[in-house]
CSV table of C-alpha atoms in Angstrom, one decimal:
chain,number,residue,atom,x,y,z
A,1,UNK,CA,22.8,7.8,14.1
A,2,UNK,CA,19.3,9.1,14.7
A,3,UNK,CA,17.4,9.8,11.4
A,4,UNK,CA,17.0,8.3,8.0
A,5,UNK,CA,19.8,7.1,5.7
A,6,UNK,CA,19.6,6.8,2.0
A,7,UNK,CA,22.0,5.4,-0.6
A,8,UNK,CA,25.2,7.5,-0.9
A,9,UNK,CA,25.1,8.2,2.9
A,10,UNK,CA,22.5,10.9,2.6
A,11,UNK,CA,21.1,11.5,6.0
A,12,UNK,CA,18.1,13.3,7.4
A,13,UNK,CA,18.1,14.6,11.0
A,14,UNK,CA,15.2,16.3,12.8
A,15,UNK,CA,16.0,18.6,15.7
A,16,UNK,CA,13.6,20.6,17.9
A,17,UNK,CA,13.6,23.4,20.4
A,18,UNK,CA,11.9,23.4,23.8
A,19,UNK,CA,8.7,25.1,22.7
A,20,UNK,CA,6.7,22.1,21.5
A,21,UNK,CA,8.9,18.9,21.3
A,22,UNK,CA,5.7,16.7,21.2
A,23,UNK,CA,5.0,17.8,17.7
A,24,UNK,CA,8.6,17.0,16.6
A,25,UNK,CA,8.3,13.5,18.1
A,26,UNK,CA,5.0,13.0,16.3
A,27,UNK,CA,6.6,14.1,13.0
A,28,UNK,CA,9.6,11.8,13.7
A,29,UNK,CA,7.2,8.9,14.3
A,30,UNK,CA,5.5,9.5,10.9
A,31,UNK,CA,9.0,9.5,9.3
A,32,UNK,CA,10.0,6.3,11.1
A,33,UNK,CA,12.9,8.3,12.7
A,34,UNK,CA,13.9,9.8,16.0
A,35,UNK,CA,14.5,13.4,17.1
A,36,UNK,CA,18.2,14.1,17.4
A,37,UNK,CA,19.1,14.5,21.1
A,38,UNK,CA,20.0,18.1,21.7
A,39,UNK,CA,21.4,19.9,24.8
A,40,UNK,CA,19.6,23.2,25.2
A,41,UNK,CA,19.7,25.3,28.3
A,42,UNK,CA,19.2,28.9,29.5
A,43,UNK,CA,21.9,30.5,31.6
A,44,UNK,CA,21.0,32.7,34.6
A,45,UNK,CA,21.6,35.8,32.5
A,46,UNK,CA,18.9,34.6,30.0
A,47,UNK,CA,21.3,33.5,27.3
A,48,UNK,CA,20.5,30.3,25.4
A,49,UNK,CA,22.9,27.5,24.7
A,50,UNK,CA,22.4,24.6,22.2
A,51,UNK,CA,24.6,21.7,21.3
A,52,UNK,CA,23.8,18.5,19.3
A,53,UNK,CA,24.9,15.3,20.9
A,54,UNK,CA,25.8,13.5,17.6
A,55,UNK,CA,27.6,14.6,14.5
A,56,UNK,CA,25.5,16.4,11.9
A,57,UNK,CA,28.2,16.8,9.3
A,58,UNK,CA,26.8,16.5,5.8
A,59,UNK,CA,23.2,16.0,6.9
A,60,UNK,CA,20.0,17.3,5.6
A,61,UNK,CA,18.8,19.0,8.8
A,62,UNK,CA,15.3,20.1,9.7
A,63,UNK,CA,14.9,22.5,12.7
A,64,UNK,CA,11.3,22.4,14.0
A,65,UNK,CA,10.1,25.0,16.4
A,66,UNK,CA,6.6,26.2,17.2
A,67,UNK,CA,6.5,29.9,18.1
A,68,UNK,CA,4.4,30.4,21.2
A,69,UNK,CA,4.8,32.6,24.2
A,70,UNK,CA,7.6,33.6,25.0
A,71,UNK,CA,7.8,34.0,21.2
A,72,UNK,CA,11.0,36.1,21.2
A,73,UNK,CA,12.9,33.5,23.3
A,74,UNK,CA,11.7,30.7,21.0
A,75,UNK,CA,12.7,32.5,17.9
A,76,UNK,CA,16.2,33.1,19.4
A,77,UNK,CA,16.4,29.5,20.4
A,78,UNK,CA,15.7,28.3,16.8
A,79,UNK,CA,18.2,30.8,15.4
A,80,UNK,CA,20.9,29.5,17.7
A,81,UNK,CA,20.2,25.9,16.7
A,82,UNK,CA,20.4,26.9,13.0
A,83,UNK,CA,23.8,28.6,13.7
A,84,UNK,CA,25.0,25.5,15.6
A,85,UNK,CA,24.1,23.3,12.6
A,86,UNK,CA,25.8,25.6,10.1
A,87,UNK,CA,29.0,25.6,12.2
A,88,UNK,CA,28.8,21.8,12.6
A,89,UNK,CA,28.8,21.5,8.8
A,90,UNK,CA,25.3,20.4,8.1
A,91,UNK,CA,24.9,20.2,4.3
A,92,UNK,CA,21.4,21.8,4.1
A,93,UNK,CA,19.3,23.4,6.9
A,94,UNK,CA,15.6,23.7,6.7
A,95,UNK,CA,13.8,25.9,9.2
A,96,UNK,CA,10.4,24.3,10.0
A,97,UNK,CA,8.0,26.9,11.5
A,98,UNK,CA,4.4,25.5,11.5
A,99,UNK,CA,3.3,28.9,12.6
A,100,UNK,CA,5.4,31.7,11.1
A,101,UNK,CA,6.4,34.2,13.9
A,102,UNK,CA,5.4,37.9,13.4
A,103,UNK,CA,3.4,36.9,10.3
A,104,UNK,CA,0.7,39.6,10.9
A,105,UNK,CA,3.4,42.3,10.5
A,106,UNK,CA,3.8,41.6,6.8
A,107,UNK,CA,3.3,45.2,5.5
A,108,UNK,CA,3.3,48.8,6.7
A,109,UNK,CA,-0.3,49.9,7.5
A,110,UNK,CA,0.9,53.2,8.8
A,111,UNK,CA,4.0,55.3,8.7
A,112,UNK,CA,7.1,54.4,10.8
A,113,UNK,CA,6.0,50.8,11.3
A,114,UNK,CA,8.3,47.8,10.9
A,115,UNK,CA,7.8,44.8,8.5
A,116,UNK,CA,8.7,42.3,11.2
A,117,UNK,CA,7.8,39.2,9.1
A,118,UNK,CA,10.6,40.3,6.7
A,119,UNK,CA,13.0,40.8,9.6
A,120,UNK,CA,12.4,37.2,10.8
A,121,UNK,CA,13.2,35.9,7.3
A,122,UNK,CA,16.4,37.9,7.3
A,123,UNK,CA,17.4,36.6,10.7
A,124,UNK,CA,16.9,32.9,9.6
A,125,UNK,CA,19.0,33.6,6.4
A,126,UNK,CA,21.7,35.3,8.4
A,127,UNK,CA,21.8,32.4,10.9
A,128,UNK,CA,22.4,29.9,8.0
A,129,UNK,CA,19.0,28.6,6.9
A,130,UNK,CA,18.8,27.4,3.3
A,131,UNK,CA,15.1,26.8,3.3
A,132,UNK,CA,11.9,27.6,5.2
A,133,UNK,CA,8.8,25.4,5.6
A,134,UNK,CA,5.6,26.8,7.1
A,135,UNK,CA,1.9,26.1,7.2
A,136,UNK,CA,-0.8,28.5,6.1
A,137,UNK,CA,1.1,31.8,6.1
A,138,UNK,CA,-1.0,34.8,7.1
A,139,UNK,CA,-0.1,36.4,3.8
A,140,UNK,CA,1.4,34.6,0.8
A,141,UNK,CA,3.7,37.5,0.1
A,142,UNK,CA,5.9,36.3,3.1
A,143,UNK,CA,7.3,33.7,0.7
A,144,UNK,CA,9.1,36.5,-1.1
A,145,UNK,CA,10.7,37.8,2.1
A,146,UNK,CA,13.2,34.9,2.2
A,147,UNK,CA,16.0,34.6,-0.3
A,148,UNK,CA,15.7,30.9,-0.9
A,149,UNK,CA,13.0,28.2,-1.2
A,150,UNK,CA,9.9,28.5,0.9
A,151,UNK,CA,7.6,25.5,1.2
A,152,UNK,CA,4.2,27.0,1.9
A,153,UNK,CA,2.1,24.0,3.2
A,154,UNK,CA,-1.7,24.1,3.4
A,155,UNK,CA,-3.6,22.6,6.3
A,156,UNK,CA,-6.8,22.5,4.1
A,157,UNK,CA,-6.4,18.8,3.2
A,158,UNK,CA,-6.2,17.8,6.9
A,159,UNK,CA,-9.3,20.0,7.8
A,160,UNK,CA,-11.2,19.0,4.6
A,161,UNK,CA,-10.9,15.3,5.4
A,162,UNK,CA,-12.5,16.0,8.8
A,163,UNK,CA,-15.4,18.1,7.4
A,164,UNK,CA,-16.2,15.9,4.5
A,165,UNK,CA,-16.9,13.1,6.9
A,166,UNK,CA,-18.8,15.4,9.3
A,167,UNK,CA,-20.9,17.3,6.7
A,168,UNK,CA,-21.4,14.5,4.1
A,169,UNK,CA,-25.2,14.3,4.8
A,170,UNK,CA,-25.8,18.1,5.0
A,171,UNK,CA,-27.3,20.1,2.2
A,172,UNK,CA,-27.6,23.4,4.1
A,173,UNK,CA,-23.8,24.1,4.4
A,174,UNK,CA,-22.4,27.6,3.7
A,175,UNK,CA,-18.7,28.5,3.7
A,176,UNK,CA,-18.1,31.8,5.4
A,177,UNK,CA,-15.0,34.1,5.0
A,178,UNK,CA,-14.6,36.1,8.2
A,179,UNK,CA,-13.2,39.1,6.3
A,180,UNK,CA,-12.3,40.2,2.8
A,181,UNK,CA,-8.7,39.0,3.2
A,182,UNK,CA,-9.7,35.3,3.4
A,183,UNK,CA,-12.2,35.3,0.5
A,184,UNK,CA,-9.8,33.5,-1.9
A,185,UNK,CA,-9.2,30.7,0.6
A,186,UNK,CA,-12.9,30.4,1.5
A,187,UNK,CA,-13.7,30.3,-2.2
A,188,UNK,CA,-11.5,27.2,-2.5
A,189,UNK,CA,-13.3,25.6,0.4
A,190,UNK,CA,-16.6,26.4,-1.3
A,191,UNK,CA,-15.5,24.6,-4.4
A,192,UNK,CA,-14.1,21.6,-2.5
A,193,UNK,CA,-17.2,21.1,-0.4
A,194,UNK,CA,-19.7,22.1,-3.1
A,195,UNK,CA,-21.3,24.8,-0.8
A,196,UNK,CA,-22.2,28.4,-1.4
A,197,UNK,CA,-20.0,31.3,-0.1
A,198,UNK,CA,-20.8,34.1,2.3
A,199,UNK,CA,-18.5,37.0,3.3
A,200,UNK,CA,-18.5,39.0,6.5
A,201,UNK,CA,-17.6,42.7,5.9
A,202,UNK,CA,-15.9,44.2,9.0
A,203,UNK,CA,-13.9,47.2,9.9
A,204,UNK,CA,-10.9,47.1,12.2
A,205,UNK,CA,-9.4,50.1,14.1
A,206,UNK,CA,-5.7,50.1,13.2
A,207,UNK,CA,-4.9,51.8,16.5
A,208,UNK,CA,-6.6,49.2,18.7
A,209,UNK,CA,-5.5,45.6,18.5
A,210,UNK,CA,-8.0,42.7,18.5
A,211,UNK,CA,-11.1,44.8,18.3
A,212,UNK,CA,-13.5,44.5,15.3
A,213,UNK,CA,-17.0,45.6,14.7
A,214,UNK,CA,-19.0,43.4,12.2
A,215,UNK,CA,-20.9,45.5,9.7
A,216,UNK,CA,-22.8,43.2,7.3
A,217,UNK,CA,-22.9,39.8,5.8
A,218,UNK,CA,-22.7,39.3,2.0
A,219,UNK,CA,-24.6,36.1,1.1
A,220,UNK,CA,-27.5,34.1,2.4
A,221,UNK,CA,-26.9,32.4,5.8
A,222,UNK,CA,-30.5,32.2,7.0
A,223,UNK,CA,-31.4,28.6,8.1
A,224,UNK,CA,-27.9,27.5,6.9
A,225,UNK,CA,-25.1,25.8,8.8
A,226,UNK,CA,-22.1,28.1,8.5
A,227,UNK,CA,-18.5,26.8,8.3
A,228,UNK,CA,-16.2,29.8,8.9
A,229,UNK,CA,-12.6,29.4,7.8
A,230,UNK,CA,-9.6,31.4,9.0
A,231,UNK,CA,-5.8,30.9,9.3
A,232,UNK,CA,-5.5,31.7,13.0
A,233,UNK,CA,-7.4,32.4,16.3
A,234,UNK,CA,-5.6,34.7,18.7
A,235,UNK,CA,-7.9,36.2,21.4
A,236,UNK,CA,-11.0,34.8,19.7
A,237,UNK,CA,-12.9,38.1,19.9
A,238,UNK,CA,-12.9,38.7,16.2
A,239,UNK,CA,-14.2,35.3,15.1
A,240,UNK,CA,-16.6,35.1,18.1
A,241,UNK,CA,-18.3,38.4,17.0
A,242,UNK,CA,-18.5,37.1,13.5
A,243,UNK,CA,-20.2,33.9,14.7
A,244,UNK,CA,-22.6,35.9,16.7
A,245,UNK,CA,-23.5,38.0,13.7
A,246,UNK,CA,-24.2,34.9,11.7
A,247,UNK,CA,-26.6,33.6,14.3
A,248,UNK,CA,-28.3,37.0,14.5
A,249,UNK,CA,-28.8,36.7,10.8
A,250,UNK,CA,-30.5,33.4,11.1
A,251,UNK,CA,-27.7,30.8,10.8
A,252,UNK,CA,-28.8,27.4,12.1
A,253,UNK,CA,-25.3,26.7,13.5
A,254,UNK,CA,-21.7,27.8,13.3
A,255,UNK,CA,-18.5,25.7,13.0
A,256,UNK,CA,-15.1,27.4,13.0
A,257,UNK,CA,-12.1,26.0,11.2
A,258,UNK,CA,-8.7,27.5,11.8
A,259,UNK,CA,-5.1,26.3,11.3
A,260,UNK,CA,-3.2,28.0,14.2
A,261,UNK,CA,-4.7,27.9,17.7
A,262,UNK,CA,-2.8,30.8,19.4
A,263,UNK,CA,-5.6,31.1,22.0
A,264,UNK,CA,-4.2,34.1,23.9
A,265,UNK,CA,-5.7,35.4,27.1
A,266,UNK,CA,-9.4,34.4,27.6
A,267,UNK,CA,-9.8,32.9,24.1
A,268,UNK,CA,-11.0,29.5,25.4
A,269,UNK,CA,-13.8,31.3,27.4
A,270,UNK,CA,-14.7,33.5,24.4
A,271,UNK,CA,-14.9,30.5,22.0
A,272,UNK,CA,-16.8,28.2,24.4
A,273,UNK,CA,-19.9,30.3,23.6
A,274,UNK,CA,-23.5,29.1,22.9
A,275,UNK,CA,-23.5,30.6,19.4
A,276,UNK,CA,-20.4,28.5,18.4
A,277,UNK,CA,-21.1,24.9,17.9
A,278,UNK,CA,-17.5,23.6,17.3
A,279,UNK,CA,-14.0,25.0,16.8
A,280,UNK,CA,-11.7,22.8,14.8
A,281,UNK,CA,-8.0,23.5,14.7
A,282,UNK,CA,-4.7,21.8,13.9
A,283,UNK,CA,-1.9,21.3,16.4
A,284,UNK,CA,0.7,23.6,14.7
A,285,UNK,CA,0.8,25.2,18.1
A,286,UNK,CA,0.3,23.3,21.4
A,287,UNK,CA,-3.1,23.4,23.1
A,288,UNK,CA,-2.4,22.6,26.7
A,289,UNK,CA,-5.2,21.4,29.0
A,290,UNK,CA,-5.9,24.9,30.4
A,291,UNK,CA,-6.6,26.1,26.9
A,292,UNK,CA,-8.9,23.3,25.9
A,293,UNK,CA,-12.7,23.7,26.0
A,294,UNK,CA,-15.8,21.6,25.4
A,295,UNK,CA,-16.5,22.4,21.8
A,296,UNK,CA,-12.8,22.2,20.6
A,297,UNK,CA,-11.5,19.5,18.2
A,298,UNK,CA,-7.7,19.4,17.5
A,299,UNK,CA,-6.4,17.6,14.4
A,300,UNK,CA,-2.8,16.4,14.0
A,301,UNK,CA,-0.6,18.3,11.5
A,302,UNK,CA,2.3,15.8,11.9
A,303,UNK,CA,1.5,13.6,8.9
A,304,UNK,CA,1.4,16.7,6.6
A,305,UNK,CA,4.7,18.0,8.0
A,306,UNK,CA,6.3,14.6,7.7
A,307,UNK,CA,5.2,14.2,4.1
A,308,UNK,CA,6.6,17.6,3.2
A,309,UNK,CA,9.9,16.9,4.9
A,310,UNK,CA,10.2,13.5,3.1
A,311,UNK,CA,9.6,15.2,-0.2
A,312,UNK,CA,12.3,17.8,0.4
A,313,UNK,CA,14.7,15.2,1.7
A,314,UNK,CA,14.1,12.9,-1.3
A,315,UNK,CA,14.2,15.9,-3.8
A,316,UNK,CA,10.6,15.3,-4.6
A,317,UNK,CA,7.8,17.7,-5.2
A,318,UNK,CA,6.0,19.5,-2.3
A,319,UNK,CA,3.7,21.1,-4.9
A,320,UNK,CA,2.4,17.6,-5.9
A,321,UNK,CA,1.0,17.3,-2.3
A,322,UNK,CA,-1.5,20.1,-3.0
A,323,UNK,CA,-2.5,19.4,-6.6
A,324,UNK,CA,0.0,22.0,-7.9
A,325,UNK,CA,-1.3,24.8,-5.6
A,326,UNK,CA,1.7,25.1,-3.3
């Protein structure tokens, strides 16, 4: 049987969809386990079929899927795997979504809009999920959309380890929040690295996606090395404009840290700009060769996911991994 066994025949199994199996195998390696062999195929009509090649009765099952394009197909694939586990008598089913799909649609900004992040939570619950695990939710309120435990993991420890080593000899570091919504997170970064905080005030047109005009910078960035922290990078336009504004205001250099590298469209070209010294992300989403660029650094999220999965399996404390913050 693939997985981990404990006294009393308690068993952990890790299954994955087709979106990003490499991450699941890296997590399995951290756990000292294997990914359960699964038969998944798409019929000519577009319907998805999934079947596990070993018994999962009574297991603690973790279903990992990274939601990349085609996102709707990948969501459906994960829902079908959850349904298959439920009908095969898995004891507990945890949906592992390193990047929560539709997370930016977490509230109604205008009338007659959906709250799609809530819909996703409802779908997972209806399919049979007992628990959800995700990394750096776009909005913490998404935890309340699911009627059950939600393990909200933070990529900050992974990123901080990298930057503590990189910036240990710098005394000109400033942490920058790219907008007002990320100030709380940037403030924690500021405390952790012992650096002052600056904030970029921007205005977004709600009718035009991915277009932002930067207005002003609150805080001193002149002759400072700016570390800008965000949860995701999609087209790259927003954060690239923010970096350009920092340089125009006298910043000595700009490093960008983000958890989720969506990198849609021409994002690699936009981010591989002279005013951006480095972009550091985790591999919650795959970064194929065609999306990589010269100043990109990708850190592994697998150890963090594996540690959280082990805590859940052993009925431990996920909160203890983040000094009580999770």
